[in-house]
Coordinates of C-alpha atoms in Angstrom, one line a residue:
M98 CA 219.0 59.5 164.9
D99 CA 219.1 62.0 167.7
M100 CA 216.5 64.7 168.3
K101 CA 216.9 67.3 171.0
L102 CA 214.1 69.6 172.1
E103 CA 216.0 72.9 172.8
L104 CA 213.5 75.7 172.5
V105 CA 209.8 76.1 173.4
P106 CA 208.0 79.3 172.3
I107 CA 205.7 80.7 174.9
P108 CA 203.0 83.3 173.9
V109 CA 202.8 86.3 176.1
T110 CA 201.0 89.7 175.9
D111 CA 203.7 91.9 177.6
V112 CA 207.3 90.7 176.8
D113 CA 209.0 92.9 179.5
R114 CA 206.6 91.7 182.2
A115 CA 207.0 88.1 181.1
K116 CA 210.8 88.5 181.0
A117 CA 210.8 89.9 184.5
F118 CA 208.6 87.1 185.8
Y119 CA 210.7 84.3 184.3
A120 CA 214.1 85.9 185.1
D121 CA 213.5 87.6 188.4
Q122 CA 210.9 85.5 190.0
V123 CA 211.4 82.0 188.6
G124 CA 215.1 82.3 188.2
F125 CA 215.6 81.6 184.5
H126 CA 218.8 82.8 182.9
V127 CA 218.4 85.5 180.1
D128 CA 220.3 84.1 177.2
L129 CA 219.2 86.6 174.5
D130 CA 217.1 89.7 174.2
E131 CA 217.4 91.1 170.7
R132 CA 215.3 93.0 168.2
F133 CA 215.4 92.1 164.5
G134 CA 213.7 95.0 162.8
D135 CA 210.4 96.4 163.9
Q136 CA 208.4 93.2 163.9
L137 CA 210.6 90.7 165.7
R138 CA 211.9 90.6 169.3
V139 CA 213.4 87.4 170.6
V140 CA 213.9 86.8 174.3
Q141 CA 215.4 83.4 175.1
L142 CA 215.5 82.2 178.8
T143 CA 216.8 79.0 180.2
P144 CA 215.9 77.3 183.5
P145 CA 218.9 76.6 185.7
G146 CA 220.4 73.3 184.8
S147 CA 218.2 72.8 181.7
A148 CA 219.3 72.0 178.2
C149 CA 216.0 73.3 176.9
S150 CA 215.1 77.0 176.8
I151 CA 211.9 79.0 176.3
C152 CA 211.4 81.9 173.9
I153 CA 209.1 84.8 174.4
G154 CA 208.9 87.9 172.3
E155 CA 207.1 89.7 169.5
G156 CA 206.5 88.1 166.1
I157 CA 207.4 84.6 167.5
V158 CA 204.1 82.7 167.5
D159 CA 200.4 83.3 166.7
T160 CA 199.0 81.2 169.5
P161 CA 197.0 83.0 172.2
P162 CA 198.8 84.1 175.4
G163 CA 198.1 81.7 178.2
S164 CA 197.5 78.8 175.8
V165 CA 200.6 76.8 176.7
Q166 CA 199.9 74.4 179.6
G167 CA 201.6 71.5 181.3
L168 CA 205.3 72.4 181.0
H169 CA 207.3 70.5 183.6
L170 CA 210.3 71.7 185.5
V171 CA 211.9 68.6 187.1
V172 CA 213.6 69.4 190.5
D173 CA 215.5 67.5 193.1
D174 CA 213.9 69.1 196.1
I175 CA 210.3 70.2 195.3
H176 CA 209.7 71.7 198.8
A177 CA 212.9 73.9 198.7
T178 CA 212.2 75.0 195.1
R179 CA 208.6 75.8 196.0
A180 CA 209.7 77.8 199.0
E181 CA 212.2 79.7 196.9
L182 CA 209.6 80.6 194.3
L183 CA 207.2 81.7 197.1
D184 CA 209.9 84.0 198.5
R185 CA 210.3 85.5 195.0
G186 CA 206.5 86.2 194.8
V187 CA 205.4 83.4 192.6
E188 CA 201.9 82.1 193.4
I189 CA 202.4 78.3 193.5
S190 CA 200.2 75.5 194.7
E191 CA 200.9 73.3 197.6
V192 CA 202.9 70.2 196.8
Q193 CA 200.7 67.3 195.7
D194 CA 201.9 63.7 195.9
M195 CA 200.6 61.4 193.2
S196 CA 200.9 57.7 193.8
A197 CA 199.3 54.4 192.9
P198 CA 199.6 51.1 194.6
G199 CA 202.9 49.5 193.9
K200 CA 204.2 52.7 192.2
P201 CA 206.7 55.2 193.4
T202 CA 205.4 58.7 194.4
V203 CA 205.7 61.6 192.1
S204 CA 205.2 65.1 193.5
Y205 CA 203.9 68.2 191.8
A206 CA 203.4 71.9 192.5
Y207 CA 201.7 74.2 189.9
F208 CA 202.1 77.8 188.9
K209 CA 201.2 80.1 186.0
D210 CA 203.0 83.0 184.4
P211 CA 201.3 86.4 184.2
D212 CA 199.4 85.4 181.0
G213 CA 198.2 82.1 182.4
N214 CA 200.7 79.7 180.7
G215 CA 200.8 76.7 183.1
W216 CA 203.9 75.2 184.7
A217 CA 204.5 72.3 187.0
L218 CA 207.4 71.6 189.3
Q219 CA 207.9 67.8 189.3
K220 CA 209.9 65.7 191.7
L221 CA 210.5 62.2 190.3
P222 CA 211.1 59.2 192.6
Y223 CA 214.8 58.6 191.7

């Protein structure tokens, strides 16, 4: 049996502000921005190279904006990706290397969207 995670809903307060952040600053591709009546707006965005998208909008989820934490974007070059995000105006932490004796180093840099939903860039040791 195969199961593929393909869409993660992200609660936001201002859909247009969040869409601009994810598309213009973080570089996600806007796949869809549609209204379905007065109560439902769906904006689907996909990180470059990802098979999984996020969904923001109106009438999507009831969880509080900013409550999603720990989403990981795995990158090949964390320093270059961090620099690009900084150039686009994203507030992002310094790169932190996490290692344990005898284990390969994994690197992280953290940022939040305008509502406080938390993301991590992750560089795996492969």
